[in-house]
PDB file of C-alpha atoms in Angstrom:
ATOM      1  CA  MET E1121      12.450 -58.211   7.180  1.00 40.00           C
ATOM      2  CA  THR E1122      13.891 -54.732   7.396  1.00 41.00           C
ATOM      3  CA  SER E1123      13.052 -52.082   9.937  1.00 39.00           C
ATOM      4  CA  PRO E1124      11.682 -48.642   9.004  1.00 39.00           C
ATOM      5  CA  GLU E1125      15.063 -47.207   9.954  1.00 36.00           C
ATOM      6  CA  THR E1126      16.837 -49.582   7.577  1.00 39.00           C
ATOM      7  CA  ASP E1127      14.396 -48.774   4.797  1.00 42.00           C
ATOM      8  CA  ALA E1128      14.942 -45.048   5.301  1.00 43.00           C
ATOM      9  CA  THR E1129      18.710 -45.458   5.224  1.00 48.00           C
ATOM     10  CA  ALA E1130      18.560 -47.589   2.102  1.00 56.00           C
ATOM     11  CA  ALA E1131      16.310 -45.065   0.381  1.00 75.00           C
ATOM     12  CA  PHE E1132      18.828 -42.216   0.721  1.00 85.00           C
ATOM     13  CA  ARG E1133      21.792 -42.157  -1.633  1.00 89.00           C
ATOM     14  CA  CYS E1134      24.130 -39.188  -1.348  1.00 87.00           C
ATOM     15  CA  SER E1135      25.138 -39.307  -5.020  1.00 85.00           C
ATOM     16  CA  ASP E1136      21.492 -39.183  -6.120  1.00 82.00           C
ATOM     17  CA  ALA E1137      20.810 -36.227  -3.824  1.00 85.00           C
ATOM     18  CA  ALA E1138      23.920 -34.380  -5.054  1.00 82.00           C
ATOM     19  CA  ARG E1139      22.926 -34.922  -8.674  1.00 87.00           C
ATOM     20  CA  ASP E1140      19.405 -33.695  -7.998  1.00 84.00           C
ATOM     21  CA  ARG E1141      20.839 -30.524  -6.440  1.00 88.00           C
ATOM     22  CA  ASP E1142      23.572 -30.324  -9.082  1.00 85.00           C
ATOM     23  CA  ASP E1143      26.175 -29.855  -6.342  1.00 87.00           C
ATOM     24  CA  PRO E1144      29.276 -28.165  -7.770  1.00 87.00           C
ATOM     25  CA  PHE E1145      32.364 -30.329  -7.426  1.00 90.00           C
ATOM     26  CA  VAL E1146      35.164 -28.115  -8.718  1.00 94.00           C
ATOM     27  CA  ALA E1147      37.983 -27.660  -6.168  1.00 96.00           C
ATOM     28  CA  THR E1148      37.180 -30.838  -4.209  1.00 95.00           C
ATOM     29  CA  ALA E1149      40.213 -32.968  -5.101  1.00 97.00           C
ATOM     30  CA  PRO E1150      41.844 -34.299  -1.921  1.00 95.00           C
ATOM     31  CA  PRO E1151      45.243 -32.711  -1.165  1.00 94.00           C
ATOM     32  CA  ALA E1152      48.227 -34.931  -2.018  1.00 97.00           C
ATOM     33  CA  ARG E1153      51.709 -34.272  -3.329  1.00 97.00           C
ATOM     34  CA  CYS E1154      52.010 -37.963  -4.116  1.00 98.00           C
ATOM     35  CA  TRP E1155      49.955 -41.150  -3.857  1.00 98.00           C
ATOM     36  CA  LEU E1156      51.001 -44.406  -2.189  1.00 98.00           C
ATOM     37  CA  LEU E1157      49.103 -47.341  -3.668  1.00 98.00           C
ATOM     38  CA  VAL E1158      49.237 -50.766  -2.014  1.00 98.00           C
ATOM     39  CA  GLU E1159      47.583 -53.835  -3.491  1.00 97.00           C
ATOM     40  CA  HIS E1160      45.058 -55.445  -1.160  1.00 95.00           C
ATOM     41  CA  PRO E1161      42.461 -57.834  -2.642  1.00 91.00           C
ATOM     42  CA  GLY E1162      39.975 -57.171   0.141  1.00 88.00           C
ATOM     43  CA  PRO E1163      37.580 -57.183   1.728  1.00 90.00           C
ATOM     44  CA  TRP E1164      38.198 -53.567   2.659  1.00 95.00           C
ATOM     45  CA  GLY E1165      37.053 -52.136   5.969  1.00 93.00           C
ATOM     46  CA  HIS E1166      35.668 -48.647   6.525  1.00 91.00           C
ATOM     47  CA  GLN E1167      39.129 -47.080   6.897  1.00 92.00           C
ATOM     48  CA  ALA E1168      41.707 -47.965   4.249  1.00 94.00           C
ATOM     49  CA  LEU E1169      44.777 -48.140   6.476  1.00 95.00           C
ATOM     50  CA  GLY E1170      43.366 -48.737   9.936  1.00 94.00           C
ATOM     51  CA  ASP E1171      41.121 -51.589   8.791  1.00 93.00           C
ATOM     52  CA  ALA E1172      43.533 -53.240   6.357  1.00 94.00           C
ATOM     53  CA  GLY E1173      44.551 -55.886   8.877  1.00 94.00           C
ATOM     54  CA  TYR E1174      48.206 -54.837   8.857  1.00 96.00           C
ATOM     55  CA  PRO E1175      50.420 -55.237  11.950  1.00 96.00           C
ATOM     56  CA  LEU E1176      50.739 -52.058  13.991  1.00 97.00           C
ATOM     57  CA  GLU E1177      54.363 -51.523  12.972  1.00 97.00           C
ATOM     58  CA  VAL E1178      53.325 -51.606   9.306  1.00 97.00           C
ATOM     59  CA  VAL E1179      50.506 -49.124   9.897  1.00 97.00           C
ATOM     60  CA  ASP E1180      52.888 -46.814  11.758  1.00 98.00           C
ATOM     61  CA  ALA E1181      55.513 -47.019   8.995  1.00 98.00           C
ATOM     62  CA  ILE E1182      52.978 -46.218   6.273  1.00 98.00           C
ATOM     63  CA  ASP E1183      51.520 -43.367   8.306  1.00 98.00           C
ATOM     64  CA  ALA E1184      54.975 -41.864   8.927  1.00 98.00           C
ATOM     65  CA  PHE E1185      55.911 -42.210   5.253  1.00 98.00           C
ATOM     66  CA  CYS E1186      52.727 -40.474   4.103  1.00 98.00           C
ATOM     67  CA  ARG E1187      53.153 -37.631   6.574  1.00 97.00           C
ATOM     68  CA  THR E1188      56.745 -37.063   5.490  1.00 97.00           C
ATOM     69  CA  ARG E1189      56.053 -37.240   1.758  1.00 96.00           C
ATOM     70  CA  GLY E1190      52.657 -35.552   1.728  1.00 97.00           C
ATOM     71  CA  ALA E1191      51.264 -38.788   0.291  1.00 98.00           C
ATOM     72  CA  ARG E1192      47.716 -40.079   0.192  1.00 98.00           C
ATOM     73  CA  PHE E1193      47.412 -43.793   1.007  1.00 98.00           C
ATOM     74  CA  GLN E1194      45.137 -45.961  -1.127  1.00 98.00           C
ATOM     75  CA  LEU E1195      44.447 -49.674  -1.189  1.00 97.00           C
ATOM     76  CA  ILE E1196      44.056 -50.993  -4.732  1.00 97.00           C
ATOM     77  CA  ARG E1197      42.784 -54.186  -6.323  1.00 96.00           C
ATOM     78  CA  ARG E1198      41.886 -55.427  -9.752  1.00 93.00           C
ATOM     79  CA  SER E1199      38.308 -55.088 -10.949  1.00 86.00           C
ATOM     80  CA  ARG E1200      36.055 -57.984  -9.974  1.00 70.00           C
ATOM     81  CA  GLY E1201      35.905 -59.021 -13.604  1.00 59.00           C
ATOM     82  CA  ARG E1202      39.662 -59.585 -13.711  1.00 57.00           C
ATOM     83  CA  GLY E1203      40.930 -62.088 -11.202  1.00 58.00           C
ATOM     84  CA  GLU E1204      44.634 -62.831 -10.840  1.00 60.00           C
ATOM     85  CA  PRO E1205      46.572 -65.646  -9.156  1.00 57.00           C
ATOM     86  CA  ALA E1206      47.490 -64.932  -5.548  1.00 55.00           C
ATOM     87  CA  ALA E1207      51.178 -65.115  -6.518  1.00 53.00           C
ATOM     88  CA  ASP E1208      50.726 -62.059  -8.699  1.00 65.00           C
ATOM     89  CA  ILE E1209      49.593 -59.717  -5.932  1.00 77.00           C
ATOM     90  CA  GLY E1210      51.776 -57.667  -3.613  1.00 93.00           C
ATOM     91  CA  ARG E1211      52.354 -54.680  -5.858  1.00 96.00           C
ATOM     92  CA  PHE E1212      52.708 -51.143  -4.570  1.00 98.00           C
ATOM     93  CA  ALA E1213      53.360 -47.836  -6.277  1.00 98.00           C
ATOM     94  CA  LEU E1214      54.561 -44.371  -5.386  1.00 98.00           C
ATOM     95  CA  VAL E1215      53.154 -41.710  -7.711  1.00 98.00           C
ATOM     96  CA  ASP E1216      54.624 -38.211  -7.649  1.00 98.00           C
ATOM     97  CA  THR E1217      52.117 -35.611  -8.891  1.00 98.00           C
ATOM     98  CA  THR E1218      54.440 -32.591  -8.757  1.00 97.00           C
ATOM     99  CA  PRO E1219      53.759 -30.510 -11.903  1.00 96.00           C
ATOM    100  CA  GLY E1220      56.607 -31.040 -14.331  1.00 95.00           C
ATOM    101  CA  ALA E1221      58.011 -33.981 -12.346  1.00 97.00           C
ATOM    102  CA  GLU E1222      55.134 -36.479 -12.524  1.00 98.00           C
ATOM    103  CA  SER E1223      56.226 -40.098 -12.186  1.00 98.00           C
ATOM    104  CA  VAL E1224      54.987 -43.607 -11.417  1.00 98.00           C
ATOM    105  CA  ARG E1225      57.223 -46.157  -9.690  1.00 98.00           C
ATOM    106  CA  TRP E1226      56.125 -49.761  -9.054  1.00 98.00           C
ATOM    107  CA  GLY E1227      57.505 -52.310  -6.610  1.00 98.00           C
ATOM    108  CA  ARG E1228      56.437 -55.616  -5.091  1.00 97.00           C
ATOM    109  CA  VAL E1229      56.548 -57.207  -1.655  1.00 97.00           C
ATOM    110  CA  SER E1230      55.762 -60.781  -0.703  1.00 94.00           C
ATOM    111  CA  SER E1231      53.855 -59.707   2.416  1.00 94.00           C
ATOM    112  CA  PRO E1232      52.745 -56.484   4.132  1.00 95.00           C
ATOM    113  CA  ALA E1233      55.470 -57.055   6.751  1.00 96.00           C
ATOM    114  CA  GLU E1234      58.019 -56.072   4.082  1.00 97.00           C
ATOM    115  CA  LEU E1235      56.428 -52.686   3.418  1.00 97.00           C
ATOM    116  CA  PRO E1236      58.316 -50.699   6.111  1.00 98.00           C
ATOM    117  CA  ALA E1237      61.692 -51.748   4.703  1.00 97.00           C
ATOM    118  CA  ALA E1238      60.528 -51.071   1.145  1.00 98.00           C
ATOM    119  CA  LEU E1239      59.278 -47.600   2.025  1.00 98.00           C
ATOM    120  CA  ALA E1240      62.522 -46.786   3.823  1.00 97.00           C
ATOM    121  CA  ASP E1241      64.368 -47.096   0.501  1.00 96.00           C
ATOM    122  CA  VAL E1242      61.467 -46.728  -1.914  1.00 97.00           C
ATOM    123  CA  GLU E1243      63.351 -45.292  -4.888  1.00 95.00           C
ATOM    124  CA  ALA E1244      65.853 -48.157  -4.784  1.00 97.00           C
ATOM    125  CA  VAL E1245      63.269 -50.947  -4.671  1.00 97.00           C
ATOM    126  CA  THR E1246      60.849 -49.567  -7.271  1.00 98.00           C
ATOM    127  CA  THR E1247      61.018 -49.275 -11.046  1.00 98.00           C
ATOM    128  CA  PRO E1248      59.809 -46.282 -13.084  1.00 98.00           C
ATOM    129  CA  SER E1249      56.848 -46.920 -15.372  1.00 98.00           C
ATOM    130  CA  PRO E1250      55.800 -44.801 -18.367  1.00 97.00           C
ATOM    131  CA  ASP E1251      52.181 -45.947 -18.143  1.00 98.00           C
ATOM    132  CA  PRO E1252      49.421 -43.925 -16.462  1.00 98.00           C
ATOM    133  CA  VAL E1253      47.322 -45.368 -13.651  1.00 98.00           C
ATOM    134  CA  TYR E1254      43.530 -45.175 -13.493  1.00 98.00           C
ATOM    135  CA  LEU E1255      41.974 -45.448 -10.038  1.00 98.00           C
ATOM    136  CA  VAL E1256      38.227 -45.868  -9.571  1.00 98.00           C
ATOM    137  CA  CYS E1257      36.772 -45.556  -6.086  1.00 96.00           C
ATOM    138  CA  ALA E1258      34.738 -48.683  -5.351  1.00 95.00           C
ATOM    139  CA  HIS E1259      34.890 -48.580  -1.554  1.00 94.00           C
ATOM    140  CA  GLY E1260      31.440 -49.840  -0.642  1.00 88.00           C
ATOM    141  CA  ARG E1261      32.192 -50.189   3.071  1.00 89.00           C
ATOM    142  CA  HIS E1262      32.921 -46.464   3.170  1.00 89.00           C
ATOM    143  CA  ASP E1263      29.903 -45.432   1.091  1.00 87.00           C
ATOM    144  CA  ALA E1264      27.501 -47.553  -0.939  1.00 91.00           C
ATOM    145  CA  CYS E1265      27.431 -44.996  -3.769  1.00 91.00           C
ATOM    146  CA  CYS E1266      31.125 -45.563  -4.437  1.00 93.00           C
ATOM    147  CA  ALA E1267      30.573 -49.255  -5.119  1.00 91.00           C
ATOM    148  CA  MET E1268      27.269 -48.873  -6.965  1.00 93.00           C
ATOM    149  CA  ARG E1269      28.561 -46.226  -9.369  1.00 94.00           C
ATOM    150  CA  GLY E1270      32.267 -46.987  -9.291  1.00 95.00           C
ATOM    151  CA  ARG E1271      32.373 -50.678 -10.141  1.00 96.00           C
ATOM    152  CA  PRO E1272      30.701 -50.323 -13.563  1.00 96.00           C
ATOM    153  CA  VAL E1273      33.241 -47.621 -14.436  1.00 97.00           C
ATOM    154  CA  ALA E1274      36.115 -49.811 -13.239  1.00 97.00           C
ATOM    155  CA  ALA E1275      34.801 -52.714 -15.326  1.00 96.00           C
ATOM    156  CA  GLU E1276      34.684 -50.599 -18.486  1.00 97.00           C
ATOM    157  CA  LEU E1277      38.152 -49.183 -17.952  1.00 97.00           C
ATOM    158  CA  SER E1278      39.556 -52.591 -17.025  1.00 96.00           C
ATOM    159  CA  ALA E1279      38.241 -54.111 -20.244  1.00 96.00           C
ATOM    160  CA  ALA E1280      40.046 -51.474 -22.301  1.00 97.00           C
ATOM    161  CA  TYR E1281      43.107 -50.936 -20.087  1.00 97.00           C
ATOM    162  CA  PRO E1282      43.505 -54.020 -17.881  1.00 96.00           C
ATOM    163  CA  ASP E1283      47.036 -53.251 -16.693  1.00 95.00           C
ATOM    164  CA  ARG E1284      46.369 -49.596 -15.871  1.00 97.00           C
ATOM    165  CA  THR E1285      43.039 -49.857 -14.050  1.00 97.00           C
ATOM    166  CA  TRP E1286      42.492 -50.459 -10.340  1.00 97.00           C
ATOM    167  CA  GLU E1287      39.582 -50.261  -7.965  1.00 97.00           C
ATOM    168  CA  THR E1288      40.582 -48.206  -4.945  1.00 97.00           C
ATOM    169  CA  THR E1289      39.497 -47.098  -1.496  1.00 97.00           C
ATOM    170  CA  HIS E1290      37.916 -43.765  -0.521  1.00 94.00           C
ATOM    171  CA  THR E1291      39.140 -40.821  -2.609  1.00 94.00           C
ATOM    172  CA  GLY E1292      36.893 -38.201  -0.987  1.00 90.00           C
ATOM    173  CA  GLY E1293      33.622 -36.801  -2.251  1.00 90.00           C
ATOM    174  CA  ASP E1294      31.396 -39.883  -1.981  1.00 91.00           C
ATOM    175  CA  ARG E1295      28.457 -37.967  -3.402  1.00 91.00           C
ATOM    176  CA  PHE E1296      30.362 -37.353  -6.617  1.00 92.00           C
ATOM    177  CA  ALA E1297      30.598 -41.066  -7.471  1.00 86.00           C
ATOM    178  CA  ALA E1298      31.785 -42.435  -9.738  1.00 94.00           C
ATOM    179  CA  ASN E1299      35.125 -40.900  -8.766  1.00 97.00           C
ATOM    180  CA  VAL E1300      38.135 -41.509 -10.994  1.00 98.00           C
ATOM    181  CA  VAL E1301      41.772 -40.498 -10.394  1.00 98.00           C
ATOM    182  CA  LEU E1302      44.107 -40.079 -13.361  1.00 98.00           C
ATOM    183  CA  LEU E1303      47.725 -40.562 -12.345  1.00 98.00           C
ATOM    184  CA  PRO E1304      50.448 -39.381 -12.443  1.00 98.00           C
ATOM    185  CA  HIS E1305      48.839 -35.924 -12.803  1.00 98.00           C
ATOM    186  CA  GLY E1306      46.565 -36.426  -9.805  1.00 98.00           C
ATOM    187  CA  LEU E1307      43.498 -35.302 -11.714  1.00 98.00           C
ATOM    188  CA  VAL E1308      40.412 -36.242  -9.710  1.00 98.00           C
ATOM    189  CA  LEU E1309      37.189 -36.607 -11.683  1.00 98.00           C
ATOM    190  CA  GLY E1310      33.621 -36.918 -10.449  1.00 97.00           C
ATOM    191  CA  ARG E1311      30.305 -38.260 -11.768  1.00 96.00           C
ATOM    192  CA  VAL E1312      32.069 -40.123 -14.559  1.00 97.00           C
ATOM    193  CA  PRO E1313      29.521 -42.294 -16.405  1.00 97.00           C
ATOM    194  CA  ALA E1314      30.566 -45.816 -17.331  1.00 97.00           C
ATOM    195  CA  THR E1315      29.722 -44.951 -20.936  1.00 97.00           C
ATOM    196  CA  GLU E1316      32.331 -42.151 -20.924  1.00 97.00           C
ATOM    197  CA  ALA E1317      35.085 -43.841 -18.912  1.00 97.00           C
ATOM    198  CA  VAL E1318      37.153 -45.150 -21.811  1.00 98.00           C
ATOM    199  CA  ALA E1319      36.877 -41.867 -23.710  1.00 97.00           C
ATOM    200  CA  VAL E1320      38.105 -40.012 -20.615  1.00 97.00           C
ATOM    201  CA  ALA E1321      41.138 -42.305 -20.392  1.00 98.00           C
ATOM    202  CA  GLU E1322      41.841 -41.986 -24.119  1.00 98.00           C
ATOM    203  CA  ARG E1323      41.749 -38.219 -23.913  1.00 97.00           C
ATOM    204  CA  TYR E1324      44.076 -38.230 -20.907  1.00 98.00           C
ATOM    205  CA  GLY E1325      46.443 -40.510 -22.807  1.00 96.00           C
ATOM    206  CA  ALA E1326      46.517 -37.887 -25.545  1.00 97.00           C
ATOM    207  CA  GLY E1327      47.454 -35.187 -23.029  1.00 97.00           C
ATOM    208  CA  GLU E1328      44.005 -33.624 -22.813  1.00 97.00           C
ATOM    209  CA  VAL E1329      41.490 -33.192 -20.000  1.00 94.00           C
ATOM    210  CA  ASP E1330      37.710 -32.854 -20.260  1.00 89.00           C
ATOM    211  CA  THR E1331      36.609 -30.160 -17.808  1.00 92.00           C
ATOM    212  CA  THR E1332      33.119 -31.701 -17.639  1.00 94.00           C
ATOM    213  CA  TRP E1333      34.234 -34.179 -15.000  1.00 95.00           C
ATOM    214  CA  VAL E1334      37.211 -32.477 -13.317  1.00 96.00           C
ATOM    215  CA  ARG E1335      37.003 -31.957  -9.568  1.00 96.00           C
ATOM    216  CA  GLY E1336      40.557 -30.690  -9.390  1.00 97.00           C
ATOM    217  CA  ARG E1337      44.220 -31.594  -9.296  1.00 97.00           C
ATOM    218  CA  SER E1338      45.289 -33.065  -5.962  1.00 97.00           C
ATOM    219  CA  PHE E1339      48.654 -31.281  -5.872  1.00 97.00           C
ATOM    220  CA  LEU E1340      46.906 -27.896  -5.720  1.00 97.00           C
ATOM    221  CA  THR E1341      45.090 -26.172  -2.889  1.00 97.00           C
ATOM    222  CA  PRO E1342      41.306 -25.784  -3.340  1.00 97.00           C
ATOM    223  CA  PRO E1343      41.507 -22.092  -4.361  1.00 97.00           C
ATOM    224  CA  ALA E1344      44.183 -22.944  -6.930  1.00 98.00           C
ATOM    225  CA  GLN E1345      42.087 -25.848  -8.222  1.00 97.00           C
ATOM    226  CA  ALA E1346      39.153 -23.492  -8.662  1.00 97.00           C
ATOM    227  CA  ALA E1347      41.234 -20.810 -10.359  1.00 97.00           C
ATOM    228  CA  GLN E1348      42.854 -23.245 -12.769  1.00 97.00           C
ATOM    229  CA  HIS E1349      39.518 -24.772 -13.688  1.00 95.00           C
ATOM    230  CA  HIS E1350      37.904 -21.427 -14.397  1.00 95.00           C
ATOM    231  CA  ALA E1351      40.847 -20.339 -16.508  1.00 96.00           C
ATOM    232  CA  ARG E1352      40.510 -23.548 -18.526  1.00 95.00           C
ATOM    233  CA  LEU E1353      36.900 -22.688 -19.244  1.00 94.00           C
ATOM    234  CA  ALA E1354      37.595 -19.057 -20.088  1.00 93.00           C
ATOM    235  CA  LEU E1355      40.584 -19.786 -22.317  1.00 93.00           C
ATOM    236  CA  GLN E1356      39.191 -23.021 -23.750  1.00 93.00           C
ATOM    237  CA  GLU E1357      42.404 -24.722 -22.662  1.00 95.00           C
ATOM    238  CA  SER E1358      42.278 -28.518 -22.450  1.00 95.00           C
ATOM    239  CA  HIS E1359      45.948 -29.521 -22.394  1.00 97.00           C
ATOM    240  CA  VAL E1360      46.643 -31.357 -19.172  1.00 97.00           C
ATOM    241  CA  ASP E1361      49.916 -29.517 -18.434  1.00 96.00           C
ATOM    242  CA  ALA E1362      48.642 -26.039 -19.291  1.00 96.00           C
ATOM    243  CA  LEU E1363      48.009 -23.184 -16.830  1.00 97.00           C
ATOM    244  CA  ARG E1364      50.609 -24.188 -14.266  1.00 96.00           C
ATOM    245  CA  VAL E1365      50.236 -22.359 -10.956  1.00 97.00           C
ATOM    246  CA  LEU E1366      52.942 -19.724 -10.518  1.00 96.00           C
ATOM    247  CA  GLY E1367      51.794 -18.205  -7.253  1.00 96.00           C
ATOM    248  CA  VAL E1368      49.016 -18.031  -4.681  1.00 96.00           C
ATOM    249  CA  GLU E1369      48.353 -14.967  -2.512  1.00 96.00           C
ATOM    250  CA  VAL E1370      45.647 -14.440   0.087  1.00 96.00           C
ATOM    251  CA  ARG E1371      44.208 -10.966  -0.478  1.00 94.00           C
ATOM    252  CA  GLU E1372      41.964 -11.174   2.575  1.00 93.00           C
ATOM    253  CA  PRO E1373      40.401 -14.053   4.509  1.00 93.00           C
ATOM    254  CA  GLY E1374      38.451 -16.159   2.019  1.00 93.00           C
ATOM    255  CA  THR E1375      39.673 -14.285  -1.069  1.00 97.00           C
ATOM    256  CA  VAL E1376      42.661 -15.691  -2.950  1.00 97.00           C
ATOM    257  CA  GLU E1377      44.595 -14.462  -5.986  1.00 97.00           C
ATOM    258  CA  VAL E1378      46.137 -17.220  -8.126  1.00 97.00           C
ATOM    259  CA  THR E1379      48.644 -16.511 -10.894  1.00 97.00           C
ATOM    260  CA  LEU E1380      48.803 -19.068 -13.707  1.00 97.00           C
ATOM    261  CA  ASP E1381      51.252 -19.558 -16.553  1.00 96.00           C
ATOM    262  CA  GLY E1382      49.240 -18.773 -19.666  1.00 94.00           C
ATOM    263  CA  GLY E1383      52.081 -19.697 -22.015  1.00 91.00           C
ATOM    264  CA  PRO E1384      54.187 -17.506 -24.308  1.00 90.00           C
ATOM    265  CA  GLU E1385      51.204 -16.107 -26.208  1.00 88.00           C
ATOM    266  CA  ARG E1386      49.016 -15.222 -23.218  1.00 90.00           C
ATOM    267  CA  GLY E1387      51.531 -14.489 -20.506  1.00 92.00           C
ATOM    268  CA  PRO E1388      50.538 -14.707 -16.832  1.00 94.00           C
ATOM    269  CA  VAL E1389      46.842 -15.163 -16.087  1.00 96.00           C
ATOM    270  CA  MET E1390      45.534 -13.807 -12.790  1.00 97.00           C
ATOM    271  CA  VAL E1391      42.412 -15.310 -11.234  1.00 97.00           C
ATOM    272  CA  VAL E1392      40.751 -14.200  -8.013  1.00 97.00           C
ATOM    273  CA  VAL E1393      38.267 -16.491  -6.262  1.00 97.00           C
ATOM    274  CA  ARG E1394      36.263 -16.018  -3.073  1.00 96.00           C
ATOM    275  CA  GLU E1395      35.217 -18.784  -0.709  1.00 96.00           C
ATOM    276  CA  ARG E1396      31.733 -19.123   0.769  1.00 94.00           C
ATOM    277  CA  TRP E1397      29.728 -21.882   2.394  1.00 94.00           C
ATOM    278  CA  VAL E1398      26.330 -23.156   1.285  1.00 91.00           C
ATOM    279  CA  ALA E1399      24.067 -25.238   3.498  1.00 89.00           C
ATOM    280  CA  SER E1400      23.022 -28.610   2.124  1.00 87.00           C
ATOM    281  CA  PRO E1401      19.469 -29.792   2.864  1.00 85.00           C
ATOM    282  CA  THR E1402      20.660 -33.413   3.118  1.00 84.00           C
ATOM    283  CA  PRO E1403      23.737 -35.245   4.436  1.00 81.00           C
ATOM    284  CA  LEU E1404      26.765 -35.160   2.160  1.00 85.00           C
ATOM    285  CA  THR E1405      27.435 -38.888   2.522  1.00 81.00           C
ATOM    286  CA  CYS E1406      25.144 -41.886   2.827  1.00 87.00           C
ATOM    287  CA  SER E1407      26.324 -42.604   6.372  1.00 80.00           C
ATOM    288  CA  ALA E1408      26.322 -39.039   7.737  1.00 78.00           C
ATOM    289  CA  GLY E1409      23.732 -38.452  10.388  1.00 73.00           C
ATOM    290  CA  ARG E1410      22.932 -34.852   9.542  1.00 82.00           C
ATOM    291  CA  ALA E1411      23.157 -32.246   6.809  1.00 82.00           C
ATOM    292  CA  ALA E1412      26.308 -30.181   6.405  1.00 83.00           C
ATOM    293  CA  SER E1413      27.642 -27.265   4.380  1.00 88.00           C
ATOM    294  CA  MET E1414      29.427 -27.146   1.054  1.00 87.00           C
ATOM    295  CA  ARG E1415      32.324 -24.848   0.240  1.00 92.00           C
ATOM    296  CA  VAL E1416      32.053 -23.036  -3.088  1.00 93.00           C
ATOM    297  CA  TYR E1417      34.381 -20.613  -4.837  1.00 95.00           C
ATOM    298  CA  ASP E1418      32.921 -17.630  -6.667  1.00 93.00           C
ATOM    299  CA  LEU E1419      34.889 -16.012  -9.463  1.00 92.00           C
ATOM    300  CA  VAL E1420      35.825 -12.433  -8.603  1.00 95.00           C
ATOM    301  CA  GLU E1421      38.241 -11.529 -11.380  1.00 95.00           C
ATOM    302  CA  LEU E1422      40.186 -13.037 -14.256  1.00 96.00           C
ATOM    303  CA  THR E1423      42.761 -11.133 -16.322  1.00 91.00           C
ATOM    304  CA  PRO E1424      43.532 -10.566 -19.086  1.00 77.00           C
ATOM    305  CA  ALA E1425      39.980  -9.217 -19.093  1.00 48.00           C
ATOM    306  CA  ALA E1426      39.412 -10.264 -22.701  1.00 46.00           C
ATOM    307  CA  ALA E1427      39.449 -13.853 -21.538  1.00 49.00           C
ATOM    308  CA  VAL E1428      36.206 -13.418 -19.625  1.00 44.00           C
ATOM    309  CA  SER E1429      34.296 -11.074 -21.871  1.00 41.00           C
ATOM    310  CA  GLY E1430      30.631 -11.993 -21.540  1.00 39.00           C
ATOM    311  CA  LEU E1431      31.424 -14.920 -19.240  1.00 40.00           C
ATOM    312  CA  GLY E1432      29.693 -15.303 -15.897  1.00 36.00           C
ATOM    313  CA  VAL E1433      30.640 -18.560 -14.223  1.00 37.00           C
ATOM    314  CA  VAL E1434      30.654 -19.669 -10.586  1.00 38.00           C
ATOM    315  CA  LEU E1435      33.260 -22.166  -9.475  1.00 40.00           C
ATOM    316  CA  GLY E1436      32.256 -24.506  -6.717  1.00 40.00           C
ATOM    317  CA  GLY E1437      33.805 -27.008  -4.393  1.00 44.00           C
ATOM    318  CA  ALA E1438      32.983 -28.827  -1.202  1.00 44.00           C
ATOM    319  CA  ALA E1439      34.747 -30.602   1.543  1.00 45.00           C
ATOM    320  CA  SER E1440      34.532 -34.375   1.347  1.00 44.00           C
TER     321      SER E1440
END
């Protein structure tokens, strides 16, 4: 039997509540200059690194590496529908998401104890790969919504792209499940339906991005993510490498001017966004004990002005 408290907890799902409210998710990609992916078949604990079962010296080495490189640490594993022999595990990857210098490098260790030495000379012990990487958050111990909505997406992607697809630990924004990360560009997507997953990957492979699902690019700050997204909408620009950020300037607290490269035909594009906070009537994750607030970015200005003629759009984002 279950208690009333258990029933109440089971009844609430943060992703359902966020969909009902239509929470904006633009500018919510977690900050990361690069991503460190380490294969771990599971089970995964609540915290990816702290609960991975690694010796303390391994945890410390990974933590120091990530702090130095500005990397986000993720455990990865194959989708449940694709088992592999134990001898085939032990892979790790360093993915650089710097615009114009994106790269994926793969290596392998025979045990986690070898990770500190590998990370100390990571470029020498890894091999560049031309293939993209698709991460799908399926971290049920962190939030049930991630597993419930993420695993079907991972299964679909794995069937089409078995060597590129991995389930992964918490990517931020539980309520936006299913969350997908397209590497090496660090594009973080939210609410991706399983029925659209393969099409999303195909479009990314062709150098295009569908703004319907984009939360942001992890290399950029939240205001820059918001500005780039709005410019994509205004200019109908879908190329993944377009609208590179040239500069970010704080006009006043909460108001940021972002200059984007519009290309030779458009020239620089200036976007101004303003931050505000909106109270949520429910918790933002399944395990949170109380409601919180969401950060959103309102469009203030976009020039050239012709780009926004007749367009009134609000950009939104929220802390994970």
